[in-house]
Amino acid sequence: MHIVVAGASGLIGTSISAAFRSAGHSVATLVRRPPACPAEISWDPAAGILDPGALAGADAVVNLSGAGIGDRPWTRKRVEELFSSRLGPTRTLVHAMAQLDAPPATFISQSASGYYGDAGNTVLREDAPAGSGTLAQICVEWEQAAHMAPAGVRVVTPRTGVVFSLSGGALGKLLPLLRLGVGGPFGNGHQFWPWVTLPDVTAAFLFLLGSPVSGAVNVNAPEQADVNTIIAALAHALHRPAVLRVPAPVLRTVMPGLGEELLLHSQRMEPAVLSSAGFQWQHGRLEDAARWVAGKGRSA
C-alpha cells in the first residue's frame, strides 16, 4: 500500500512508520516544515492547509497528530492546544480527502482510552458510552471529526490505552523511579489502566490496515490489571521494591486535572473488536510485558 502518515515523529508514529516500511508499504509523512526528502509533504494543519494532491493515490491515511497529553500542566491555553492539535489536523485531512475523486480507502485516526472517562470497575467494550472530563470530550470531538470523511472511506478510530515502551510513553517518568526502587502506585491503586506495549500498538495498526474492521477499536492488552498489579509486576521484573505510594490528594494538588484524569481515572477496557477479528498479541500477559520493559523479553 501507499500510506500517508500525519504525526509520524512521535513515539507511536515513529514505530508505526518503520513497521509499515518493513512490511513493504511505501510511506509519505506530513511535516510542518519544508520537506527534507521526497517522502515528506509539507502542510499547515493549524491553518487547514494541505494540497489534496498529497493524498491522491494513497491507499490509507493514518492520523496520529496531537500535542502530548502529559507533557505540560493543564493551563487553559494548554487544554485549548490539546483540542486544536487534534481537531485541526483531522479536519484538514478530511477536507483534503473530500476534494479527491478517489479518496483513500482507509482512514485510521487515533483516539484514546480517555474516551471512557472514569468508569470504575465497569468492563468497557467499544460500544460503551463516552465518559465525562477533558480527555473524554477531546476524544469524542476527535472521533466525530474523523467520521466526517467522505462516503466510502473506511474510518477506524483506535482507542489506544496506556502505552508501555522501553523509553518514553506512559512509563517515561515512572520507569526510572522504579529502577531506583523509589516508585510506587498512584492513589489507592485500584484504578484500572488499559495497558499495551508499543510493539503491540504497532502490530495492531498494521493489522487494522488490512482488516475490514471499522469504527472504534480498543487497543490494549487482553489481560486487565489495576495500577497496584501493574506497578507490582514492573517492580518484580526489575527486582526492585515499589512501596512509595503517591496519595491521590497530592496528585490533585500538584497536577490539577492532569493527575486526576491521567493517573487516577479507571478504564477497564476489553479489546473486543481486535480479539474477534483474530489479532494476536506479542505481550498479551502483564508478566510478559513487564519482562519486556525490564529488558528480559523478546524484542519487537
Short mmCIF file of N, CA and C in Angstrom, two decimals, residues 55-228:
data_model
loop_
_atom_site.label_atom_id
_atom_site.label_comp_id
_atom_site.label_asym_id
_atom_site.label_seq_id
_atom_site.Cartn_x
_atom_site.Cartn_y
_atom_site.Cartn_z
N LEU A 55 -2.68 13.46 -1.00
CA LEU A 55 -3.38 12.22 -0.65
C LEU A 55 -3.81 11.42 -1.88
N ALA A 56 -3.61 12.01 -3.06
CA ALA A 56 -4.01 11.32 -4.29
C ALA A 56 -3.16 10.05 -4.46
N GLY A 57 -3.81 8.96 -4.74
CA GLY A 57 -3.11 7.70 -4.93
C GLY A 57 -2.81 6.95 -3.65
N ALA A 58 -3.12 7.54 -2.51
CA ALA A 58 -2.87 6.86 -1.23
C ALA A 58 -3.95 5.80 -1.00
N ASP A 59 -3.54 4.67 -0.49
CA ASP A 59 -4.49 3.61 -0.12
C ASP A 59 -5.05 3.85 1.27
N ALA A 60 -4.23 4.49 2.13
CA ALA A 60 -4.65 4.73 3.51
C ALA A 60 -4.01 5.99 4.05
N VAL A 61 -4.71 6.64 4.96
CA VAL A 61 -4.18 7.78 5.71
C VAL A 61 -4.23 7.41 7.18
N VAL A 62 -3.12 7.62 7.88
CA VAL A 62 -3.05 7.33 9.32
C VAL A 62 -2.78 8.64 10.04
N ASN A 63 -3.67 9.00 10.94
CA ASN A 63 -3.60 10.30 11.62
C ASN A 63 -3.26 10.08 13.09
N LEU A 64 -2.04 10.51 13.46
CA LEU A 64 -1.57 10.39 14.85
C LEU A 64 -1.28 11.75 15.46
N SER A 65 -1.75 12.80 14.83
CA SER A 65 -1.41 14.16 15.27
C SER A 65 -2.01 14.47 16.63
N GLY A 66 -1.27 15.28 17.41
CA GLY A 66 -1.79 15.72 18.71
C GLY A 66 -0.68 16.05 19.68
N ALA A 67 -0.84 17.17 20.38
CA ALA A 67 0.14 17.55 21.41
C ALA A 67 0.11 16.55 22.55
N GLY A 68 1.25 16.37 23.22
CA GLY A 68 1.36 15.40 24.30
C GLY A 68 0.43 15.71 25.46
N ILE A 69 -0.34 14.72 25.89
CA ILE A 69 -1.31 14.91 26.96
C ILE A 69 -0.64 15.21 28.29
N GLY A 70 0.46 14.50 28.58
CA GLY A 70 1.08 14.65 29.90
C GLY A 70 2.36 15.46 29.89
N ASP A 71 2.63 16.17 28.80
CA ASP A 71 3.90 16.88 28.69
C ASP A 71 3.98 18.13 29.56
N ARG A 72 2.86 18.82 29.73
CA ARG A 72 2.86 20.11 30.43
C ARG A 72 1.63 20.22 31.33
N PRO A 73 1.65 21.15 32.30
CA PRO A 73 0.47 21.39 33.14
C PRO A 73 -0.74 21.80 32.30
N TRP A 74 -1.92 21.46 32.77
CA TRP A 74 -3.14 21.75 32.04
C TRP A 74 -3.65 23.16 32.33
N THR A 75 -2.95 24.14 31.84
CA THR A 75 -3.48 25.50 31.88
C THR A 75 -4.60 25.61 30.86
N ARG A 76 -5.35 26.69 30.91
CA ARG A 76 -6.44 26.85 29.94
C ARG A 76 -5.89 26.86 28.51
N LYS A 77 -4.75 27.54 28.32
CA LYS A 77 -4.14 27.59 26.99
C LYS A 77 -3.70 26.21 26.53
N ARG A 78 -3.14 25.41 27.47
CA ARG A 78 -2.68 24.08 27.09
C ARG A 78 -3.85 23.18 26.72
N VAL A 79 -4.94 23.27 27.45
CA VAL A 79 -6.12 22.45 27.14
C VAL A 79 -6.65 22.81 25.75
N GLU A 80 -6.67 24.10 25.44
CA GLU A 80 -7.10 24.53 24.10
C GLU A 80 -6.19 23.92 23.03
N GLU A 81 -4.89 23.85 23.34
CA GLU A 81 -3.94 23.26 22.39
C GLU A 81 -4.17 21.76 22.24
N LEU A 82 -4.53 21.08 23.34
CA LEU A 82 -4.82 19.65 23.25
C LEU A 82 -5.98 19.39 22.30
N PHE A 83 -6.99 20.25 22.33
CA PHE A 83 -8.12 20.13 21.41
C PHE A 83 -7.69 20.47 19.98
N SER A 84 -7.12 21.66 19.79
CA SER A 84 -6.83 22.16 18.44
C SER A 84 -5.80 21.32 17.71
N SER A 85 -4.83 20.76 18.45
CA SER A 85 -3.78 19.98 17.80
C SER A 85 -4.29 18.62 17.31
N ARG A 86 -5.48 18.25 17.73
CA ARG A 86 -6.11 17.02 17.25
C ARG A 86 -7.21 17.30 16.23
N LEU A 87 -8.05 18.26 16.55
CA LEU A 87 -9.18 18.54 15.66
C LEU A 87 -8.72 19.20 14.37
N GLY A 88 -7.76 20.13 14.45
CA GLY A 88 -7.28 20.83 13.26
C GLY A 88 -6.72 19.87 12.21
N PRO A 89 -5.75 19.02 12.55
CA PRO A 89 -5.21 18.08 11.57
C PRO A 89 -6.27 17.11 11.03
N THR A 90 -7.15 16.63 11.92
CA THR A 90 -8.17 15.66 11.47
C THR A 90 -9.11 16.30 10.46
N ARG A 91 -9.57 17.51 10.76
CA ARG A 91 -10.47 18.20 9.83
C ARG A 91 -9.76 18.55 8.53
N THR A 92 -8.49 18.91 8.62
CA THR A 92 -7.72 19.23 7.40
C THR A 92 -7.60 18.01 6.50
N LEU A 93 -7.31 16.86 7.09
CA LEU A 93 -7.19 15.62 6.31
C LEU A 93 -8.53 15.25 5.67
N VAL A 94 -9.60 15.35 6.44
CA VAL A 94 -10.93 15.01 5.93
C VAL A 94 -11.32 15.94 4.78
N HIS A 95 -11.02 17.23 4.94
CA HIS A 95 -11.35 18.20 3.88
C HIS A 95 -10.57 17.89 2.61
N ALA A 96 -9.28 17.53 2.76
CA ALA A 96 -8.48 17.21 1.58
C ALA A 96 -9.00 15.97 0.87
N MET A 97 -9.42 14.96 1.65
CA MET A 97 -9.99 13.75 1.05
C MET A 97 -11.23 14.08 0.23
N ALA A 98 -12.02 15.01 0.74
CA ALA A 98 -13.28 15.34 0.08
C ALA A 98 -13.07 16.02 -1.27
N GLN A 99 -11.86 16.54 -1.50
CA GLN A 99 -11.57 17.20 -2.78
C GLN A 99 -11.17 16.21 -3.87
N LEU A 100 -10.97 14.94 -3.50
CA LEU A 100 -10.49 13.95 -4.45
C LEU A 100 -11.64 13.14 -5.06
N ASP A 101 -11.50 12.81 -6.33
CA ASP A 101 -12.49 11.95 -6.98
C ASP A 101 -12.41 10.53 -6.42
N ALA A 102 -11.18 10.12 -6.06
CA ALA A 102 -10.97 8.78 -5.49
C ALA A 102 -10.17 8.92 -4.19
N PRO A 103 -10.86 9.19 -3.09
CA PRO A 103 -10.14 9.35 -1.82
C PRO A 103 -9.55 8.03 -1.34
N PRO A 104 -8.63 8.07 -0.39
CA PRO A 104 -8.07 6.82 0.17
C PRO A 104 -9.17 5.92 0.71
N ALA A 105 -8.95 4.63 0.61
CA ALA A 105 -9.98 3.68 1.04
C ALA A 105 -10.11 3.60 2.54
N THR A 106 -9.01 3.90 3.25
CA THR A 106 -8.99 3.71 4.70
C THR A 106 -8.44 4.95 5.40
N PHE A 107 -9.10 5.34 6.47
CA PHE A 107 -8.65 6.45 7.30
C PHE A 107 -8.59 5.95 8.74
N ILE A 108 -7.37 5.77 9.26
CA ILE A 108 -7.18 5.35 10.65
C ILE A 108 -6.79 6.59 11.45
N SER A 109 -7.68 7.04 12.30
CA SER A 109 -7.47 8.28 13.04
C SER A 109 -7.46 8.00 14.53
N GLN A 110 -6.34 8.29 15.14
CA GLN A 110 -6.11 7.96 16.55
C GLN A 110 -7.16 8.55 17.48
N SER A 111 -7.53 7.79 18.49
CA SER A 111 -8.30 8.27 19.63
C SER A 111 -7.59 7.71 20.86
N ALA A 112 -8.26 7.61 21.99
CA ALA A 112 -7.57 7.16 23.19
C ALA A 112 -8.55 6.60 24.20
N SER A 113 -8.00 5.89 25.18
CA SER A 113 -8.82 5.29 26.24
C SER A 113 -9.54 6.34 27.07
N GLY A 114 -9.04 7.59 27.02
CA GLY A 114 -9.69 8.68 27.75
C GLY A 114 -11.13 8.90 27.33
N TYR A 115 -11.53 8.34 26.20
CA TYR A 115 -12.91 8.43 25.71
C TYR A 115 -13.91 8.01 26.79
N TYR A 116 -13.52 7.02 27.61
CA TYR A 116 -14.46 6.43 28.56
C TYR A 116 -14.52 7.16 29.90
N GLY A 117 -13.64 8.17 30.10
CA GLY A 117 -13.65 8.89 31.37
C GLY A 117 -13.27 7.97 32.52
N ASP A 118 -13.83 8.22 33.69
CA ASP A 118 -13.57 7.39 34.87
C ASP A 118 -14.73 6.42 35.03
N ALA A 119 -14.50 5.15 34.66
CA ALA A 119 -15.59 4.17 34.60
C ALA A 119 -15.51 3.12 35.70
N GLY A 120 -14.59 3.29 36.66
CA GLY A 120 -14.52 2.36 37.77
C GLY A 120 -14.20 0.95 37.33
N ASN A 121 -14.99 -0.03 37.82
CA ASN A 121 -14.76 -1.44 37.51
C ASN A 121 -15.59 -1.95 36.33
N THR A 122 -16.33 -1.06 35.68
CA THR A 122 -17.15 -1.47 34.55
C THR A 122 -16.28 -1.93 33.38
N VAL A 123 -16.59 -3.09 32.82
CA VAL A 123 -15.85 -3.58 31.66
C VAL A 123 -16.29 -2.77 30.44
N LEU A 124 -15.32 -2.22 29.73
CA LEU A 124 -15.60 -1.29 28.64
C LEU A 124 -15.26 -1.91 27.29
N ARG A 125 -16.31 -2.31 26.57
CA ARG A 125 -16.12 -2.71 25.18
C ARG A 125 -16.38 -1.49 24.29
N GLU A 126 -16.18 -1.65 23.01
CA GLU A 126 -16.23 -0.49 22.11
C GLU A 126 -17.60 0.17 22.04
N ASP A 127 -18.65 -0.53 22.44
CA ASP A 127 -19.98 0.07 22.39
C ASP A 127 -20.35 0.80 23.69
N ALA A 128 -19.42 0.87 24.63
CA ALA A 128 -19.69 1.59 25.88
C ALA A 128 -19.79 3.09 25.60
N PRO A 129 -20.60 3.81 26.38
CA PRO A 129 -20.77 5.25 26.13
C PRO A 129 -19.54 6.05 26.54
N ALA A 130 -19.46 7.25 26.02
CA ALA A 130 -18.37 8.16 26.39
C ALA A 130 -18.54 8.59 27.84
N GLY A 131 -17.42 8.86 28.49
CA GLY A 131 -17.45 9.35 29.86
C GLY A 131 -17.45 10.86 29.90
N SER A 132 -17.06 11.41 31.04
CA SER A 132 -17.01 12.86 31.19
C SER A 132 -15.58 13.27 31.51
N GLY A 133 -15.31 14.56 31.38
CA GLY A 133 -13.98 15.07 31.64
C GLY A 133 -13.34 15.62 30.37
N THR A 134 -12.19 16.25 30.54
CA THR A 134 -11.50 16.88 29.42
C THR A 134 -11.08 15.86 28.36
N LEU A 135 -10.45 14.76 28.78
CA LEU A 135 -9.98 13.77 27.82
C LEU A 135 -11.13 13.12 27.08
N ALA A 136 -12.22 12.84 27.77
CA ALA A 136 -13.38 12.24 27.12
C ALA A 136 -13.94 13.18 26.05
N GLN A 137 -14.03 14.46 26.37
CA GLN A 137 -14.57 15.42 25.40
C GLN A 137 -13.65 15.55 24.20
N ILE A 138 -12.32 15.56 24.45
CA ILE A 138 -11.37 15.61 23.33
C ILE A 138 -11.59 14.42 22.41
N CYS A 139 -11.68 13.23 22.99
CA CYS A 139 -11.81 12.02 22.18
C CYS A 139 -13.13 12.00 21.40
N VAL A 140 -14.20 12.43 22.03
CA VAL A 140 -15.50 12.46 21.36
C VAL A 140 -15.44 13.36 20.13
N GLU A 141 -14.91 14.57 20.29
CA GLU A 141 -14.84 15.50 19.17
C GLU A 141 -13.83 15.03 18.12
N TRP A 142 -12.76 14.41 18.57
CA TRP A 142 -11.73 13.87 17.68
C TRP A 142 -12.33 12.80 16.77
N GLU A 143 -13.07 11.87 17.37
CA GLU A 143 -13.68 10.80 16.59
C GLU A 143 -14.77 11.34 15.66
N GLN A 144 -15.54 12.29 16.14
CA GLN A 144 -16.58 12.88 15.28
C GLN A 144 -15.97 13.52 14.05
N ALA A 145 -14.83 14.22 14.24
CA ALA A 145 -14.16 14.85 13.11
C ALA A 145 -13.69 13.81 12.09
N ALA A 146 -13.18 12.68 12.59
CA ALA A 146 -12.71 11.62 11.69
C ALA A 146 -13.85 11.03 10.87
N HIS A 147 -15.00 10.89 11.49
CA HIS A 147 -16.14 10.27 10.81
C HIS A 147 -16.82 11.21 9.81
N MET A 148 -16.29 12.40 9.64
CA MET A 148 -16.75 13.29 8.58
C MET A 148 -16.05 13.00 7.26
N ALA A 149 -15.23 11.95 7.22
CA ALA A 149 -14.56 11.54 5.98
C ALA A 149 -15.60 11.22 4.91
N PRO A 150 -15.24 11.35 3.63
CA PRO A 150 -16.20 11.11 2.55
C PRO A 150 -16.81 9.72 2.59
N ALA A 151 -17.99 9.61 2.04
CA ALA A 151 -18.66 8.31 1.96
C ALA A 151 -17.78 7.31 1.22
N GLY A 152 -17.76 6.09 1.73
CA GLY A 152 -16.96 5.05 1.11
C GLY A 152 -15.60 4.87 1.73
N VAL A 153 -15.15 5.84 2.56
CA VAL A 153 -13.87 5.70 3.25
C VAL A 153 -14.11 4.91 4.54
N ARG A 154 -13.35 3.85 4.72
CA ARG A 154 -13.44 3.07 5.96
C ARG A 154 -12.71 3.83 7.07
N VAL A 155 -13.44 4.24 8.09
CA VAL A 155 -12.88 5.02 9.19
C VAL A 155 -12.69 4.13 10.41
N VAL A 156 -11.48 4.13 10.95
CA VAL A 156 -11.16 3.37 12.16
C VAL A 156 -10.61 4.35 13.19
N THR A 157 -11.13 4.29 14.41
CA THR A 157 -10.65 5.18 15.47
C THR A 157 -10.11 4.32 16.63
N PRO A 158 -8.82 4.01 16.61
CA PRO A 158 -8.23 3.19 17.67
C PRO A 158 -8.18 3.95 19.00
N ARG A 159 -8.82 3.40 20.00
CA ARG A 159 -8.78 4.00 21.34
C ARG A 159 -7.62 3.34 22.10
N THR A 160 -6.45 3.94 21.93
CA THR A 160 -5.22 3.35 22.46
C THR A 160 -5.11 3.57 23.96
N GLY A 161 -4.68 2.53 24.66
CA GLY A 161 -4.54 2.60 26.11
C GLY A 161 -3.21 3.18 26.55
N VAL A 162 -2.78 2.82 27.75
CA VAL A 162 -1.53 3.31 28.34
C VAL A 162 -0.38 2.54 27.71
N VAL A 163 0.44 3.23 26.91
CA VAL A 163 1.47 2.57 26.12
C VAL A 163 2.75 2.39 26.92
N PHE A 164 3.20 1.14 27.02
CA PHE A 164 4.49 0.84 27.64
C PHE A 164 5.55 0.78 26.55
N SER A 165 6.66 1.46 26.75
CA SER A 165 7.78 1.38 25.82
C SER A 165 9.07 1.32 26.63
N LEU A 166 10.17 1.04 25.95
CA LEU A 166 11.45 0.96 26.64
C LEU A 166 11.98 2.34 27.00
N SER A 167 11.45 3.37 26.34
CA SER A 167 11.81 4.75 26.67
C SER A 167 10.64 5.63 26.27
N GLY A 168 10.30 6.59 27.12
CA GLY A 168 9.18 7.47 26.80
C GLY A 168 7.84 6.82 27.08
N GLY A 169 6.81 7.36 26.48
CA GLY A 169 5.47 6.83 26.69
C GLY A 169 5.01 7.01 28.12
N ALA A 170 4.05 6.18 28.52
CA ALA A 170 3.45 6.31 29.85
C ALA A 170 4.46 6.04 30.96
N LEU A 171 5.49 5.27 30.68
CA LEU A 171 6.47 4.91 31.70
C LEU A 171 7.70 5.81 31.66
N GLY A 172 7.67 6.85 30.83
CA GLY A 172 8.84 7.70 30.66
C GLY A 172 9.39 8.28 31.94
N LYS A 173 8.50 8.71 32.84
CA LYS A 173 8.94 9.30 34.11
C LYS A 173 8.88 8.30 35.27
N LEU A 174 8.01 7.29 35.13
CA LEU A 174 7.85 6.33 36.22
C LEU A 174 8.94 5.27 36.23
N LEU A 175 9.34 4.79 35.04
CA LEU A 175 10.29 3.68 34.97
C LEU A 175 11.63 3.98 35.64
N PRO A 176 12.22 5.17 35.43
CA PRO A 176 13.49 5.45 36.13
C PRO A 176 13.35 5.39 37.65
N LEU A 177 12.20 5.82 38.18
CA LEU A 177 11.98 5.76 39.63
C LEU A 177 11.88 4.30 40.09
N LEU A 178 11.18 3.48 39.30
CA LEU A 178 11.06 2.07 39.66
C LEU A 178 12.42 1.37 39.61
N ARG A 179 13.25 1.75 38.64
CA ARG A 179 14.59 1.14 38.55
C ARG A 179 15.43 1.50 39.79
N LEU A 180 15.15 2.67 40.37
CA LEU A 180 15.89 3.09 41.56
C LEU A 180 15.25 2.56 42.84
N GLY A 181 14.09 1.92 42.71
CA GLY A 181 13.42 1.39 43.89
C GLY A 181 12.66 2.43 44.68
N VAL A 182 12.34 3.58 44.04
CA VAL A 182 11.64 4.65 44.76
C VAL A 182 10.29 4.97 44.11
N GLY A 183 9.79 4.08 43.28
CA GLY A 183 8.49 4.30 42.66
C GLY A 183 7.39 3.61 43.44
N GLY A 184 6.16 3.81 42.97
CA GLY A 184 5.04 3.16 43.63
C GLY A 184 3.73 3.53 42.97
N PRO A 185 2.61 2.94 43.41
CA PRO A 185 1.30 3.20 42.82
C PRO A 185 0.81 4.62 43.05
N PHE A 186 -0.17 5.02 42.22
CA PHE A 186 -0.81 6.33 42.35
C PHE A 186 -2.17 6.15 43.01
N GLY A 187 -2.46 6.99 43.99
CA GLY A 187 -3.73 6.88 44.69
C GLY A 187 -3.83 5.55 45.41
N ASN A 188 -5.05 4.99 45.47
CA ASN A 188 -5.21 3.69 46.15
C ASN A 188 -4.78 2.52 45.26
N GLY A 189 -4.52 2.81 43.98
CA GLY A 189 -4.04 1.77 43.07
C GLY A 189 -5.10 0.84 42.55
N HIS A 190 -6.37 1.09 42.89
CA HIS A 190 -7.43 0.20 42.44
C HIS A 190 -7.97 0.58 41.07
N GLN A 191 -7.50 1.70 40.51
CA GLN A 191 -7.96 2.12 39.18
C GLN A 191 -7.31 1.25 38.10
N PHE A 192 -8.12 0.89 37.09
CA PHE A 192 -7.62 0.05 36.00
C PHE A 192 -6.94 0.91 34.94
N TRP A 193 -5.77 0.46 34.52
CA TRP A 193 -5.09 1.06 33.37
C TRP A 193 -5.16 0.08 32.21
N PRO A 194 -5.68 0.51 31.05
CA PRO A 194 -5.74 -0.37 29.88
C PRO A 194 -4.38 -0.39 29.17
N TRP A 195 -3.45 -1.14 29.71
CA TRP A 195 -2.05 -1.11 29.27
C TRP A 195 -1.86 -1.86 27.95
N VAL A 196 -0.80 -1.48 27.23
CA VAL A 196 -0.43 -2.17 25.99
C VAL A 196 1.01 -1.80 25.68
N THR A 197 1.78 -2.73 25.13
CA THR A 197 3.17 -2.41 24.78
C THR A 197 3.23 -1.78 23.40
N LEU A 198 4.28 -1.01 23.18
CA LEU A 198 4.46 -0.34 21.89
C LEU A 198 4.50 -1.33 20.72
N PRO A 199 5.20 -2.47 20.84
CA PRO A 199 5.16 -3.43 19.73
C PRO A 199 3.75 -3.89 19.38
N ASP A 200 2.88 -4.04 20.39
CA ASP A 200 1.52 -4.48 20.11
C ASP A 200 0.67 -3.36 19.52
N VAL A 201 0.91 -2.11 19.92
CA VAL A 201 0.23 -0.99 19.27
C VAL A 201 0.59 -0.96 17.79
N THR A 202 1.87 -1.09 17.52
CA THR A 202 2.36 -1.08 16.14
C THR A 202 1.76 -2.21 15.33
N ALA A 203 1.76 -3.40 15.91
CA ALA A 203 1.19 -4.56 15.22
C ALA A 203 -0.32 -4.38 14.99
N ALA A 204 -1.00 -3.75 15.94
CA ALA A 204 -2.44 -3.53 15.80
C ALA A 204 -2.75 -2.60 14.64
N PHE A 205 -1.95 -1.54 14.48
CA PHE A 205 -2.18 -0.63 13.35
C PHE A 205 -1.92 -1.34 12.02
N LEU A 206 -0.88 -2.17 11.96
CA LEU A 206 -0.64 -2.96 10.75
C LEU A 206 -1.82 -3.89 10.47
N PHE A 207 -2.33 -4.50 11.52
CA PHE A 207 -3.46 -5.40 11.39
C PHE A 207 -4.69 -4.66 10.88
N LEU A 208 -4.93 -3.46 11.41
CA LEU A 208 -6.11 -2.69 11.03
C LEU A 208 -6.04 -2.19 9.59
N LEU A 209 -4.83 -2.05 9.06
CA LEU A 209 -4.69 -1.65 7.65
C LEU A 209 -5.34 -2.67 6.73
N GLY A 210 -5.14 -3.95 7.03
CA GLY A 210 -5.62 -5.00 6.15
C GLY A 210 -6.91 -5.66 6.59
N SER A 211 -7.44 -5.22 7.72
CA SER A 211 -8.67 -5.82 8.24
C SER A 211 -9.89 -5.02 7.80
N PRO A 212 -11.04 -5.65 7.64
CA PRO A 212 -12.26 -4.92 7.28
C PRO A 212 -12.90 -4.17 8.45
N VAL A 213 -12.28 -4.23 9.62
CA VAL A 213 -12.84 -3.59 10.82
C VAL A 213 -13.01 -2.08 10.60
N SER A 214 -14.08 -1.53 11.12
CA SER A 214 -14.29 -0.08 11.07
C SER A 214 -14.87 0.40 12.39
N GLY A 215 -14.79 1.70 12.61
CA GLY A 215 -15.32 2.28 13.84
C GLY A 215 -14.31 2.23 14.96
N ALA A 216 -14.81 2.30 16.19
CA ALA A 216 -13.94 2.32 17.36
C ALA A 216 -13.29 0.96 17.60
N VAL A 217 -12.02 0.98 18.00
CA VAL A 217 -11.27 -0.25 18.31
C VAL A 217 -10.45 0.00 19.57
N ASN A 218 -10.71 -0.76 20.62
CA ASN A 218 -9.90 -0.67 21.83
C ASN A 218 -8.54 -1.32 21.56
N VAL A 219 -7.48 -0.53 21.72
CA VAL A 219 -6.12 -1.04 21.51
C VAL A 219 -5.43 -1.15 22.86
N ASN A 220 -5.56 -2.31 23.46
CA ASN A 220 -4.92 -2.60 24.75
C ASN A 220 -4.80 -4.11 24.87
N ALA A 221 -4.02 -4.56 25.84
CA ALA A 221 -3.82 -5.99 26.03
C ALA A 221 -5.09 -6.63 26.59
N PRO A 222 -5.29 -7.92 26.34
CA PRO A 222 -6.50 -8.59 26.84
C PRO A 222 -6.50 -8.82 28.34
N GLU A 223 -5.32 -8.82 28.99
CA GLU A 223 -5.28 -9.02 30.44
C GLU A 223 -5.53 -7.70 31.15
N GLN A 224 -6.59 -7.65 31.94
CA GLN A 224 -6.93 -6.43 32.67
C GLN A 224 -6.18 -6.39 34.00
N ALA A 225 -5.73 -5.19 34.38
CA ALA A 225 -4.97 -5.07 35.63
C ALA A 225 -5.12 -3.67 36.20
N ASP A 226 -5.18 -3.59 37.53
CA ASP A 226 -5.21 -2.28 38.16
C ASP A 226 -3.79 -1.79 38.39
N VAL A 227 -3.67 -0.54 38.85
CA VAL A 227 -2.36 0.08 38.99
C VAL A 227 -1.49 -0.67 40.00
N ASN A 228 -2.09 -1.12 41.11
CA ASN A 228 -1.31 -1.89 42.09
C ASN A 228 -0.65 -3.11 41.44
#
